[in-house]
Amino acid sequence: MSHPNSKSKTSLATLFPFSMRDLIVTALILFVAVAFCILLQRLDPSAGFATPVFVLTVLLTSRLTTGYFWGLFSAVLGVIAVNFFFTFPYWAFNLTITGYPLSFLTFLSVSVITSALTTKTRQLDKLRMENEKIRMRADLLRSVSHDIRTPLTSIIGSTSAVLDNPDLSQEDRRSLLEDVKQEAQWLIRTVENLLSITRIGSDRTELNKQLEPVEEVLAEAVQKARKRLPEIKFSVEVPAELLMVPMDPILIEQVLSNLIENAVIHGKTTTAIHLRAEKTEDNFAAFSVRDNGQGISPALLPHLFDYSIRHASPPTGDGKRNMGLGLSVCSAVVKAHGGRLTAHNHPDGAEFIFCLPMPPADPAISTDLSEEETL
């Protein structure tokens, strides 16, 4: 059972928190306000500009800091500053000024109301974000549980057929076991996607970012894809100079794998996939996955990177072949890197492009690498 004193201390800490960041922000705002008022006073000593300037100071302080303390603090200091610096006699206190108590109460009222509204708004925003995360996780669990059921049923059916029919031919056994292998591989990729999107969605997400050569990342993704998709022809195009990009290589390889798999499954007639990396003029590294399939339905384009894609098209009878989860993972990973992900159709198929930010200094090193390599 919690003690009442501990609850009151927690409430006070929430309402009147102290941080160096808020102290610096408050001091900076007050300093600018005083400097601005001194400048205006030299231009026109008779103008009564100090009070509205410090009312604005209270508003800004309450908006840019947390809790009530700093708004109240700036209100008290504002009243003192107006009285001491900008009210006759200057550089002296005069508590007999007409309306001084009203100014003090006005400052305090503005501070309390603004701080309360700001704190409440932040709490509502935080609650809305938490509710959105809960909703997305619930949708994710429903999507994954539905997707996993189909391959598990297939695995159980195939293994049962092998175990219950010892007279099956070697060819039939091999065919059933191949189905089991494919379904198990799909389950592994689904679990990897689920773990990635859970990791990216964590409040304590820490990407293992390091400078990586793009050609190695592309080559690794293509090498893994060729084992699963031997019938697909892959080609890779990289810059002539070595392009080093800060990234989490494991997650970016997963993005490329998801995009490749999506191009094959949903391109339907895809026989070739072209991967390209280049540095853009706005200092991004652009990765492209281009296929020669049937392209993306225009109705699906607005929903490609969220879970609603499952509901944007009629079911195909294969519950595990939706692309909502895989592309959602791609979007989450790219956003976590500070990048962007887009998709569009071209005359011969579809193309997905994601861009990752480059460091301010160009780390590219000139090499003798060929401009295009076919794997």
PDB file of C-alpha atoms in Angstrom, residues 19-314:
ATOM      1  CA  SER A  19      15.417  20.691 -14.891  1.00  0.00           C
ATOM      2  CA  MET A  20      18.495  22.485 -16.175  1.00  0.00           C
ATOM      3  CA  ARG A  21      16.935  22.638 -19.610  1.00  0.00           C
ATOM      4  CA  ASP A  22      13.900  24.579 -18.320  1.00  0.00           C
ATOM      5  CA  LEU A  23      16.184  26.838 -16.249  1.00  0.00           C
ATOM      6  CA  ILE A  24      18.252  27.724 -19.320  1.00  0.00           C
ATOM      7  CA  VAL A  25      15.141  28.321 -21.466  1.00  0.00           C
ATOM      8  CA  THR A  26      13.598  30.587 -18.813  1.00  0.00           C
ATOM      9  CA  ALA A  27      16.829  32.547 -18.290  1.00  0.00           C
ATOM     10  CA  LEU A  28      17.267  33.006 -22.044  1.00  0.00           C
ATOM     11  CA  ILE A  29      13.697  34.238 -22.546  1.00  0.00           C
ATOM     12  CA  LEU A  30      13.963  36.687 -19.630  1.00  0.00           C
ATOM     13  CA  PHE A  31      17.340  37.951 -20.848  1.00  0.00           C
ATOM     14  CA  VAL A  32      16.000  38.576 -24.348  1.00  0.00           C
ATOM     15  CA  ALA A  33      12.923  40.308 -22.917  1.00  0.00           C
ATOM     16  CA  VAL A  34      15.012  42.630 -20.722  1.00  0.00           C
ATOM     17  CA  ALA A  35      17.432  43.419 -23.565  1.00  0.00           C
ATOM     18  CA  PHE A  36      14.544  44.108 -25.950  1.00  0.00           C
ATOM     19  CA  CYS A  37      12.820  46.408 -23.459  1.00  0.00           C
ATOM     20  CA  ILE A  38      16.069  48.320 -22.781  1.00  0.00           C
ATOM     21  CA  LEU A  39      16.483  48.838 -26.535  1.00  0.00           C
ATOM     22  CA  LEU A  40      12.903  50.070 -26.891  1.00  0.00           C
ATOM     23  CA  GLN A  41      13.273  52.349 -23.853  1.00  0.00           C
ATOM     24  CA  ARG A  42      16.222  54.089 -25.460  1.00  0.00           C
ATOM     25  CA  LEU A  43      14.195  54.671 -28.592  1.00  0.00           C
ATOM     26  CA  ASP A  44      11.085  55.962 -26.764  1.00  0.00           C
ATOM     27  CA  PRO A  45      11.330  56.328 -22.953  1.00  0.00           C
ATOM     28  CA  SER A  46       7.679  57.357 -22.617  1.00  0.00           C
ATOM     29  CA  ALA A  47       6.123  54.247 -24.252  1.00  0.00           C
ATOM     30  CA  GLY A  48       4.528  51.660 -21.931  1.00  0.00           C
ATOM     31  CA  PHE A  49       5.852  48.641 -23.774  1.00  0.00           C
ATOM     32  CA  ALA A  50       7.379  46.696 -20.868  1.00  0.00           C
ATOM     33  CA  THR A  51       4.164  45.177 -19.485  1.00  0.00           C
ATOM     34  CA  PRO A  52       2.957  43.540 -22.762  1.00  0.00           C
ATOM     35  CA  VAL A  53       6.503  42.329 -23.486  1.00  0.00           C
ATOM     36  CA  PHE A  54       6.706  40.552 -20.143  1.00  0.00           C
ATOM     37  CA  VAL A  55       3.191  39.156 -20.514  1.00  0.00           C
ATOM     38  CA  LEU A  56       4.459  37.597 -23.741  1.00  0.00           C
ATOM     39  CA  THR A  57       7.514  36.388 -21.816  1.00  0.00           C
ATOM     40  CA  VAL A  58       5.277  34.590 -19.323  1.00  0.00           C
ATOM     41  CA  LEU A  59       3.311  32.992 -22.177  1.00  0.00           C
ATOM     42  CA  LEU A  60       6.475  31.787 -23.938  1.00  0.00           C
ATOM     43  CA  THR A  61       8.032  30.478 -20.729  1.00  0.00           C
ATOM     44  CA  SER A  62       4.894  28.578 -19.769  1.00  0.00           C
ATOM     45  CA  ARG A  63       4.634  27.119 -23.268  1.00  0.00           C
ATOM     46  CA  LEU A  64       8.271  26.054 -23.614  1.00  0.00           C
ATOM     47  CA  THR A  65       8.830  24.641 -20.123  1.00  0.00           C
ATOM     48  CA  THR A  66       7.268  21.796 -18.171  1.00  0.00           C
ATOM     49  CA  GLY A  67       4.840  22.238 -15.299  1.00  0.00           C
ATOM     50  CA  TYR A  68       3.833  25.393 -13.457  1.00  0.00           C
ATOM     51  CA  PHE A  69       7.012  26.454 -11.681  1.00  0.00           C
ATOM     52  CA  TRP A  70       8.812  28.305 -14.451  1.00  0.00           C
ATOM     53  CA  GLY A  71       5.710  30.188 -15.583  1.00  0.00           C
ATOM     54  CA  LEU A  72       5.132  31.398 -12.027  1.00  0.00           C
ATOM     55  CA  PHE A  73       8.816  32.179 -11.651  1.00  0.00           C
ATOM     56  CA  SER A  74       8.898  34.271 -14.832  1.00  0.00           C
ATOM     57  CA  ALA A  75       5.693  36.055 -13.775  1.00  0.00           C
ATOM     58  CA  VAL A  76       7.213  37.121 -10.441  1.00  0.00           C
ATOM     59  CA  LEU A  77      10.478  38.162 -12.084  1.00  0.00           C
ATOM     60  CA  GLY A  78       8.551  39.965 -14.820  1.00  0.00           C
ATOM     61  CA  VAL A  79       6.613  42.066 -12.325  1.00  0.00           C
ATOM     62  CA  ILE A  80       9.858  42.865 -10.495  1.00  0.00           C
ATOM     63  CA  ALA A  81      11.669  43.723 -13.757  1.00  0.00           C
ATOM     64  CA  VAL A  82       8.880  46.023 -14.939  1.00  0.00           C
ATOM     65  CA  ASN A  83       8.866  47.797 -11.598  1.00  0.00           C
ATOM     66  CA  PHE A  84      12.641  48.053 -11.197  1.00  0.00           C
ATOM     67  CA  PHE A  85      13.915  48.669 -14.745  1.00  0.00           C
ATOM     68  CA  PHE A  86      11.099  50.190 -16.765  1.00  0.00           C
ATOM     69  CA  THR A  87       8.913  52.200 -14.346  1.00  0.00           C
ATOM     70  CA  PHE A  88       9.787  55.692 -13.053  1.00  0.00           C
ATOM     71  CA  PRO A  89      11.897  56.161 -11.019  1.00  0.00           C
ATOM     72  CA  TYR A  90      14.113  53.833 -13.071  1.00  0.00           C
ATOM     73  CA  TRP A  91      16.518  51.388 -11.390  1.00  0.00           C
ATOM     74  CA  ALA A  92      14.580  51.566  -8.133  1.00  0.00           C
ATOM     75  CA  PHE A  93      11.540  49.856  -6.626  1.00  0.00           C
ATOM     76  CA  ASN A  94       8.317  51.821  -6.240  1.00  0.00           C
ATOM     77  CA  LEU A  95       5.557  49.761  -4.588  1.00  0.00           C
ATOM     78  CA  THR A  96       3.174  52.722  -4.420  1.00  0.00           C
ATOM     79  CA  ILE A  97       2.485  52.730  -8.174  1.00  0.00           C
ATOM     80  CA  THR A  98      -1.203  52.791  -9.020  1.00  0.00           C
ATOM     81  CA  GLY A  99      -2.326  49.435 -10.408  1.00  0.00           C
ATOM     82  CA  TYR A 100       0.781  47.554  -9.279  1.00  0.00           C
ATOM     83  CA  PRO A 101      -1.196  44.824  -7.391  1.00  0.00           C
ATOM     84  CA  LEU A 102      -3.422  44.377 -10.445  1.00  0.00           C
ATOM     85  CA  SER A 103      -0.377  43.930 -12.716  1.00  0.00           C
ATOM     86  CA  PHE A 104       1.040  41.350 -10.336  1.00  0.00           C
ATOM     87  CA  LEU A 105      -2.241  39.398 -10.221  1.00  0.00           C
ATOM     88  CA  THR A 106      -2.599  39.636 -14.011  1.00  0.00           C
ATOM     89  CA  PHE A 107       0.870  38.178 -14.542  1.00  0.00           C
ATOM     90  CA  LEU A 108       0.175  35.357 -12.093  1.00  0.00           C
ATOM     91  CA  SER A 109      -3.226  34.594 -13.633  1.00  0.00           C
ATOM     92  CA  VAL A 110      -1.808  34.480 -17.171  1.00  0.00           C
ATOM     93  CA  SER A 111       1.026  32.239 -15.995  1.00  0.00           C
ATOM     94  CA  VAL A 112      -1.189  29.781 -14.129  1.00  0.00           C
ATOM     95  CA  ILE A 113      -3.790  29.543 -16.902  1.00  0.00           C
ATOM     96  CA  THR A 114      -1.195  29.161 -19.658  1.00  0.00           C
ATOM     97  CA  SER A 115       0.833  26.618 -17.680  1.00  0.00           C
ATOM     98  CA  ALA A 116      -2.298  24.630 -16.871  1.00  0.00           C
ATOM     99  CA  LEU A 117      -3.460  24.597 -20.483  1.00  0.00           C
ATOM    100  CA  THR A 118       0.003  23.694 -21.761  1.00  0.00           C
ATOM    101  CA  THR A 119       0.484  20.894 -19.216  1.00  0.00           C
ATOM    102  CA  LYS A 120      -2.986  19.524 -19.945  1.00  0.00           C
ATOM    103  CA  THR A 121      -2.356  19.627 -23.691  1.00  0.00           C
ATOM    104  CA  ARG A 122       0.915  17.735 -23.300  1.00  0.00           C
ATOM    105  CA  GLN A 123      -0.769  15.139 -21.106  1.00  0.00           C
ATOM    106  CA  LEU A 124      -3.529  14.676 -23.693  1.00  0.00           C
ATOM    107  CA  ASP A 125      -0.953  14.385 -26.489  1.00  0.00           C
ATOM    108  CA  LYS A 126       0.972  11.783 -24.513  1.00  0.00           C
ATOM    109  CA  LEU A 127      -2.233   9.866 -23.778  1.00  0.00           C
ATOM    110  CA  ARG A 128      -3.236  10.012 -27.447  1.00  0.00           C
ATOM    111  CA  MET A 129       0.169   8.662 -28.514  1.00  0.00           C
ATOM    112  CA  GLU A 130      -0.049   5.845 -25.975  1.00  0.00           C
ATOM    113  CA  ASN A 131      -3.545   4.937 -27.183  1.00  0.00           C
ATOM    114  CA  GLU A 132      -2.297   4.977 -30.771  1.00  0.00           C
ATOM    115  CA  LYS A 133       0.560   2.623 -29.854  1.00  0.00           C
ATOM    116  CA  ILE A 134      -1.858   0.281 -28.075  1.00  0.00           C
ATOM    117  CA  ARG A 135      -4.174   0.298 -31.090  1.00  0.00           C
ATOM    118  CA  MET A 136      -1.312  -0.381 -33.510  1.00  0.00           C
ATOM    119  CA  ARG A 137       0.000  -3.248 -31.361  1.00  0.00           C
ATOM    120  CA  ALA A 138      -3.486  -4.748 -31.163  1.00  0.00           C
ATOM    121  CA  ASP A 139      -3.843  -4.489 -34.951  1.00  0.00           C
ATOM    122  CA  LEU A 140      -0.384  -6.000 -35.353  1.00  0.00           C
ATOM    123  CA  LEU A 141      -1.199  -8.960 -33.110  1.00  0.00           C
ATOM    124  CA  ARG A 142      -4.488  -9.591 -34.924  1.00  0.00           C
ATOM    125  CA  SER A 143      -2.739  -9.383 -38.294  1.00  0.00           C
ATOM    126  CA  VAL A 144       0.122 -11.674 -37.316  1.00  0.00           C
ATOM    127  CA  SER A 145      -2.097 -14.218 -35.551  1.00  0.00           C
ATOM    128  CA  HIS A 146      -4.238 -14.428 -38.688  1.00  0.00           C
ATOM    129  CA  ASP A 147      -1.199 -14.708 -40.956  1.00  0.00           C
ATOM    130  CA  ILE A 148       0.537 -17.373 -38.880  1.00  0.00           C
ATOM    131  CA  ARG A 149      -2.499 -19.660 -38.802  1.00  0.00           C
ATOM    132  CA  THR A 150      -2.297 -20.491 -42.533  1.00  0.00           C
ATOM    133  CA  PRO A 151       1.344 -21.692 -42.705  1.00  0.00           C
ATOM    134  CA  LEU A 152       1.005 -23.584 -39.410  1.00  0.00           C
ATOM    135  CA  THR A 153      -2.038 -25.395 -40.764  1.00  0.00           C
ATOM    136  CA  SER A 154      -0.095 -26.216 -43.923  1.00  0.00           C
ATOM    137  CA  ILE A 155       2.906 -27.488 -41.943  1.00  0.00           C
ATOM    138  CA  ILE A 156       0.713 -29.702 -39.768  1.00  0.00           C
ATOM    139  CA  GLY A 157      -1.116 -31.047 -42.808  1.00  0.00           C
ATOM    140  CA  SER A 158       2.067 -31.840 -44.731  1.00  0.00           C
ATOM    141  CA  THR A 159       3.865 -33.475 -41.822  1.00  0.00           C
ATOM    142  CA  SER A 160       0.736 -35.477 -40.937  1.00  0.00           C
ATOM    143  CA  ALA A 161       0.510 -36.709 -44.524  1.00  0.00           C
ATOM    144  CA  VAL A 162       4.146 -37.880 -44.395  1.00  0.00           C
ATOM    145  CA  LEU A 163       3.760 -39.580 -41.003  1.00  0.00           C
ATOM    146  CA  ASP A 164       0.381 -41.186 -41.672  1.00  0.00           C
ATOM    147  CA  ASN A 165       1.203 -42.475 -45.146  1.00  0.00           C
ATOM    148  CA  PRO A 166       4.394 -44.541 -45.070  1.00  0.00           C
ATOM    149  CA  ASP A 167       3.697 -45.763 -48.619  1.00  0.00           C
ATOM    150  CA  LEU A 168       4.083 -42.282 -50.136  1.00  0.00           C
ATOM    151  CA  SER A 169       6.502 -42.104 -53.016  1.00  0.00           C
ATOM    152  CA  GLN A 170       9.831 -40.375 -52.566  1.00  0.00           C
ATOM    153  CA  GLU A 171       8.720 -37.618 -54.932  1.00  0.00           C
ATOM    154  CA  ASP A 172       5.534 -36.933 -52.943  1.00  0.00           C
ATOM    155  CA  ARG A 173       7.464 -36.925 -49.661  1.00  0.00           C
ATOM    156  CA  ARG A 174       9.970 -34.457 -51.089  1.00  0.00           C
ATOM    157  CA  SER A 175       7.181 -32.202 -52.368  1.00  0.00           C
ATOM    158  CA  LEU A 176       5.461 -32.138 -48.984  1.00  0.00           C
ATOM    159  CA  LEU A 177       8.722 -31.494 -47.138  1.00  0.00           C
ATOM    160  CA  GLU A 178       9.542 -28.661 -49.565  1.00  0.00           C
ATOM    161  CA  ASP A 179       6.191 -27.101 -48.669  1.00  0.00           C
ATOM    162  CA  VAL A 180       7.016 -27.452 -44.978  1.00  0.00           C
ATOM    163  CA  LYS A 181      10.405 -25.797 -45.540  1.00  0.00           C
ATOM    164  CA  GLN A 182       8.893 -22.870 -47.441  1.00  0.00           C
ATOM    165  CA  GLU A 183       6.195 -22.301 -44.840  1.00  0.00           C
ATOM    166  CA  ALA A 184       8.757 -22.488 -42.021  1.00  0.00           C
ATOM    167  CA  GLN A 185      10.987 -19.968 -43.797  1.00  0.00           C
ATOM    168  CA  TRP A 186       8.030 -17.634 -44.187  1.00  0.00           C
ATOM    169  CA  LEU A 187       7.271 -17.991 -40.462  1.00  0.00           C
ATOM    170  CA  ILE A 188      10.886 -17.095 -39.612  1.00  0.00           C
ATOM    171  CA  ARG A 189      10.711 -13.943 -41.741  1.00  0.00           C
ATOM    172  CA  THR A 190       7.386 -12.998 -40.157  1.00  0.00           C
ATOM    173  CA  VAL A 191       8.840 -13.389 -36.667  1.00  0.00           C
ATOM    174  CA  GLU A 192      11.873 -11.302 -37.695  1.00  0.00           C
ATOM    175  CA  ASN A 193       9.536  -8.574 -38.933  1.00  0.00           C
ATOM    176  CA  LEU A 194       7.516  -8.751 -35.747  1.00  0.00           C
ATOM    177  CA  LEU A 195      10.635  -8.450 -33.588  1.00  0.00           C
ATOM    178  CA  SER A 196      11.904  -5.531 -35.670  1.00  0.00           C
ATOM    179  CA  ILE A 197       8.698  -3.540 -35.532  1.00  0.00           C
ATOM    180  CA  THR A 198       8.441  -4.202 -31.788  1.00  0.00           C
ATOM    181  CA  ARG A 199      12.014  -3.020 -31.334  1.00  0.00           C
ATOM    182  CA  ILE A 200      11.459   0.096 -33.447  1.00  0.00           C
ATOM    183  CA  GLY A 201       8.242   0.866 -31.584  1.00  0.00           C
ATOM    184  CA  SER A 202       9.950   0.749 -28.199  1.00  0.00           C
ATOM    185  CA  ASP A 203      10.381   3.988 -26.267  1.00  0.00           C
ATOM    186  CA  ARG A 204      14.027   3.048 -25.679  1.00  0.00           C
ATOM    187  CA  THR A 205      14.904   2.255 -29.261  1.00  0.00           C
ATOM    188  CA  GLU A 206      18.643   2.441 -29.913  1.00  0.00           C
ATOM    189  CA  LEU A 207      19.768   1.734 -33.439  1.00  0.00           C
ATOM    190  CA  ASN A 208      23.167   0.147 -33.870  1.00  0.00           C
ATOM    191  CA  LYS A 209      24.161   2.707 -36.495  1.00  0.00           C
ATOM    192  CA  GLN A 210      27.602   2.604 -38.042  1.00  0.00           C
ATOM    193  CA  LEU A 211      29.149   3.565 -41.350  1.00  0.00           C
ATOM    194  CA  GLU A 212      28.573   0.735 -43.824  1.00  0.00           C
ATOM    195  CA  PRO A 213      29.517   0.418 -47.522  1.00  0.00           C
ATOM    196  CA  VAL A 214      26.275   0.255 -49.488  1.00  0.00           C
ATOM    197  CA  GLU A 215      27.531  -2.317 -51.971  1.00  0.00           C
ATOM    198  CA  GLU A 216      28.162  -4.813 -49.163  1.00  0.00           C
ATOM    199  CA  VAL A 217      24.695  -4.311 -47.712  1.00  0.00           C
ATOM    200  CA  LEU A 218      23.084  -4.729 -51.144  1.00  0.00           C
ATOM    201  CA  ALA A 219      25.210  -7.765 -51.940  1.00  0.00           C
ATOM    202  CA  GLU A 220      24.304  -9.434 -48.639  1.00  0.00           C
ATOM    203  CA  ALA A 221      20.577  -8.837 -49.191  1.00  0.00           C
ATOM    204  CA  VAL A 222      20.762 -10.180 -52.753  1.00  0.00           C
ATOM    205  CA  GLN A 223      22.781 -13.231 -51.689  1.00  0.00           C
ATOM    206  CA  LYS A 224      20.116 -14.202 -49.157  1.00  0.00           C
ATOM    207  CA  ALA A 225      17.310 -13.488 -51.628  1.00  0.00           C
ATOM    208  CA  ARG A 226      18.881 -15.689 -54.317  1.00  0.00           C
ATOM    209  CA  LYS A 227      18.759 -18.691 -51.987  1.00  0.00           C
ATOM    210  CA  ARG A 228      14.999 -18.234 -51.568  1.00  0.00           C
ATOM    211  CA  LEU A 229      14.294 -17.035 -55.101  1.00  0.00           C
ATOM    212  CA  PRO A 230      16.652 -18.826 -57.495  1.00  0.00           C
ATOM    213  CA  GLU A 231      14.359 -18.167 -60.466  1.00  0.00           C
ATOM    214  CA  ILE A 232      14.710 -14.371 -60.141  1.00  0.00           C
ATOM    215  CA  LYS A 233      17.485 -12.506 -61.933  1.00  0.00           C
ATOM    216  CA  PHE A 234      19.097  -9.853 -59.716  1.00  0.00           C
ATOM    217  CA  SER A 235      21.247  -6.912 -60.744  1.00  0.00           C
ATOM    218  CA  VAL A 236      22.928  -4.338 -58.519  1.00  0.00           C
ATOM    219  CA  GLU A 237      24.063  -0.833 -59.424  1.00  0.00           C
ATOM    220  CA  VAL A 238      26.323   1.167 -57.110  1.00  0.00           C
ATOM    221  CA  PRO A 239      28.346   4.389 -57.484  1.00  0.00           C
ATOM    222  CA  ALA A 240      31.882   4.257 -58.822  1.00  0.00           C
ATOM    223  CA  GLU A 241      33.101   5.684 -55.506  1.00  0.00           C
ATOM    224  CA  LEU A 242      32.739   3.873 -52.199  1.00  0.00           C
ATOM    225  CA  LEU A 243      29.590   5.168 -50.523  1.00  0.00           C
ATOM    226  CA  MET A 244      29.589   4.862 -46.728  1.00  0.00           C
ATOM    227  CA  VAL A 245      26.202   5.379 -45.065  1.00  0.00           C
ATOM    228  CA  PRO A 246      25.370   5.470 -41.325  1.00  0.00           C
ATOM    229  CA  MET A 247      22.838   2.689 -40.730  1.00  0.00           C
ATOM    230  CA  ASP A 248      21.891  -0.340 -38.703  1.00  0.00           C
ATOM    231  CA  PRO A 249      22.987  -2.912 -41.317  1.00  0.00           C
ATOM    232  CA  ILE A 250      20.827  -5.761 -39.997  1.00  0.00           C
ATOM    233  CA  LEU A 251      17.658  -3.674 -40.123  1.00  0.00           C
ATOM    234  CA  ILE A 252      18.442  -2.175 -43.535  1.00  0.00           C
ATOM    235  CA  GLU A 253      19.115  -5.666 -44.939  1.00  0.00           C
ATOM    236  CA  GLN A 254      15.715  -6.650 -43.604  1.00  0.00           C
ATOM    237  CA  VAL A 255      14.146  -3.662 -45.356  1.00  0.00           C
ATOM    238  CA  LEU A 256      15.752  -4.741 -48.637  1.00  0.00           C
ATOM    239  CA  SER A 257      14.662  -8.364 -48.108  1.00  0.00           C
ATOM    240  CA  ASN A 258      11.079  -7.296 -47.430  1.00  0.00           C
ATOM    241  CA  LEU A 259      11.000  -5.119 -50.539  1.00  0.00           C
ATOM    242  CA  ILE A 260      12.469  -7.917 -52.667  1.00  0.00           C
ATOM    243  CA  GLU A 261       9.959 -10.442 -51.366  1.00  0.00           C
ATOM    244  CA  ASN A 262       7.134  -7.973 -51.884  1.00  0.00           C
ATOM    245  CA  ALA A 263       8.261  -7.393 -55.489  1.00  0.00           C
ATOM    246  CA  VAL A 264       8.157 -11.132 -56.210  1.00  0.00           C
ATOM    247  CA  ILE A 265       4.948 -12.050 -54.402  1.00  0.00           C
ATOM    248  CA  HIS A 266       2.828  -9.058 -55.348  1.00  0.00           C
ATOM    249  CA  GLY A 267       4.456  -8.335 -58.688  1.00  0.00           C
ATOM    250  CA  LYS A 268       3.113 -11.794 -59.691  1.00  0.00           C
ATOM    251  CA  THR A 269       4.949 -11.864 -63.020  1.00  0.00           C
ATOM    252  CA  THR A 270       8.283 -10.580 -61.694  1.00  0.00           C
ATOM    253  CA  THR A 271      11.316 -12.253 -63.238  1.00  0.00           C
ATOM    254  CA  ALA A 272      14.002  -9.605 -62.616  1.00  0.00           C
ATOM    255  CA  ILE A 273      14.785  -7.170 -59.785  1.00  0.00           C
ATOM    256  CA  HIS A 274      17.228  -4.284 -60.037  1.00  0.00           C
ATOM    257  CA  LEU A 275      18.750  -2.769 -56.884  1.00  0.00           C
ATOM    258  CA  ARG A 276      20.492   0.581 -57.020  1.00  0.00           C
ATOM    259  CA  ALA A 277      22.191   2.920 -54.542  1.00  0.00           C
ATOM    260  CA  GLU A 278      23.293   6.489 -55.165  1.00  0.00           C
ATOM    261  CA  LYS A 279      23.951   9.731 -53.348  1.00  0.00           C
ATOM    262  CA  THR A 280      21.371  12.452 -53.931  1.00  0.00           C
ATOM    263  CA  GLU A 281      21.952  16.188 -54.230  1.00  0.00           C
ATOM    264  CA  ASP A 282      20.298  16.831 -50.837  1.00  0.00           C
ATOM    265  CA  ASN A 283      22.893  14.599 -49.092  1.00  0.00           C
ATOM    266  CA  PHE A 284      20.856  11.417 -48.814  1.00  0.00           C
ATOM    267  CA  ALA A 285      21.743   7.876 -49.836  1.00  0.00           C
ATOM    268  CA  ALA A 286      18.917   6.606 -52.054  1.00  0.00           C
ATOM    269  CA  PHE A 287      18.240   2.855 -52.284  1.00  0.00           C
ATOM    270  CA  SER A 288      15.964   1.584 -55.055  1.00  0.00           C
ATOM    271  CA  VAL A 289      14.288  -1.820 -55.546  1.00  0.00           C
ATOM    272  CA  ARG A 290      12.782  -1.978 -59.046  1.00  0.00           C
ATOM    273  CA  ASP A 291      10.914  -4.953 -60.526  1.00  0.00           C
ATOM    274  CA  ASN A 292       9.389  -5.903 -63.876  1.00  0.00           C
ATOM    275  CA  GLY A 293       6.130  -7.218 -62.446  1.00  0.00           C
ATOM    276  CA  GLN A 294       2.514  -6.088 -62.721  1.00  0.00           C
ATOM    277  CA  GLY A 295       2.965  -2.974 -60.559  1.00  0.00           C
ATOM    278  CA  ILE A 296       0.931  -1.696 -57.616  1.00  0.00           C
ATOM    279  CA  SER A 297      -2.788  -1.133 -57.739  1.00  0.00           C
ATOM    280  CA  PRO A 298      -3.499   2.632 -57.551  1.00  0.00           C
ATOM    281  CA  ALA A 299      -6.039   1.925 -54.790  1.00  0.00           C
ATOM    282  CA  LEU A 300      -3.275   0.448 -52.608  1.00  0.00           C
ATOM    283  CA  LEU A 301      -0.655   3.184 -53.047  1.00  0.00           C
ATOM    284  CA  PRO A 302      -1.977   5.460 -50.235  1.00  0.00           C
ATOM    285  CA  HIS A 303      -2.029   2.523 -47.775  1.00  0.00           C
ATOM    286  CA  LEU A 304       1.201   0.713 -48.620  1.00  0.00           C
ATOM    287  CA  PHE A 305       2.988   1.491 -45.364  1.00  0.00           C
ATOM    288  CA  ASP A 306       0.295   0.799 -42.788  1.00  0.00           C
ATOM    289  CA  TYR A 307      -1.674  -2.207 -41.626  1.00  0.00           C
ATOM    290  CA  SER A 308      -4.839  -1.061 -43.400  1.00  0.00           C
ATOM    291  CA  ILE A 309      -3.507  -2.521 -46.653  1.00  0.00           C
ATOM    292  CA  ARG A 310      -5.050  -5.828 -45.646  1.00  0.00           C
ATOM    293  CA  HIS A 311      -8.460  -4.210 -45.849  1.00  0.00           C
ATOM    294  CA  ALA A 312      -7.730  -2.169 -48.975  1.00  0.00           C
ATOM    295  CA  SER A 313      -8.012  -5.134 -51.296  1.00  0.00           C
ATOM    296  CA  PRO A 314     -10.160  -8.253 -51.464  1.00  0.00           C
TER     297      PRO A 314
END
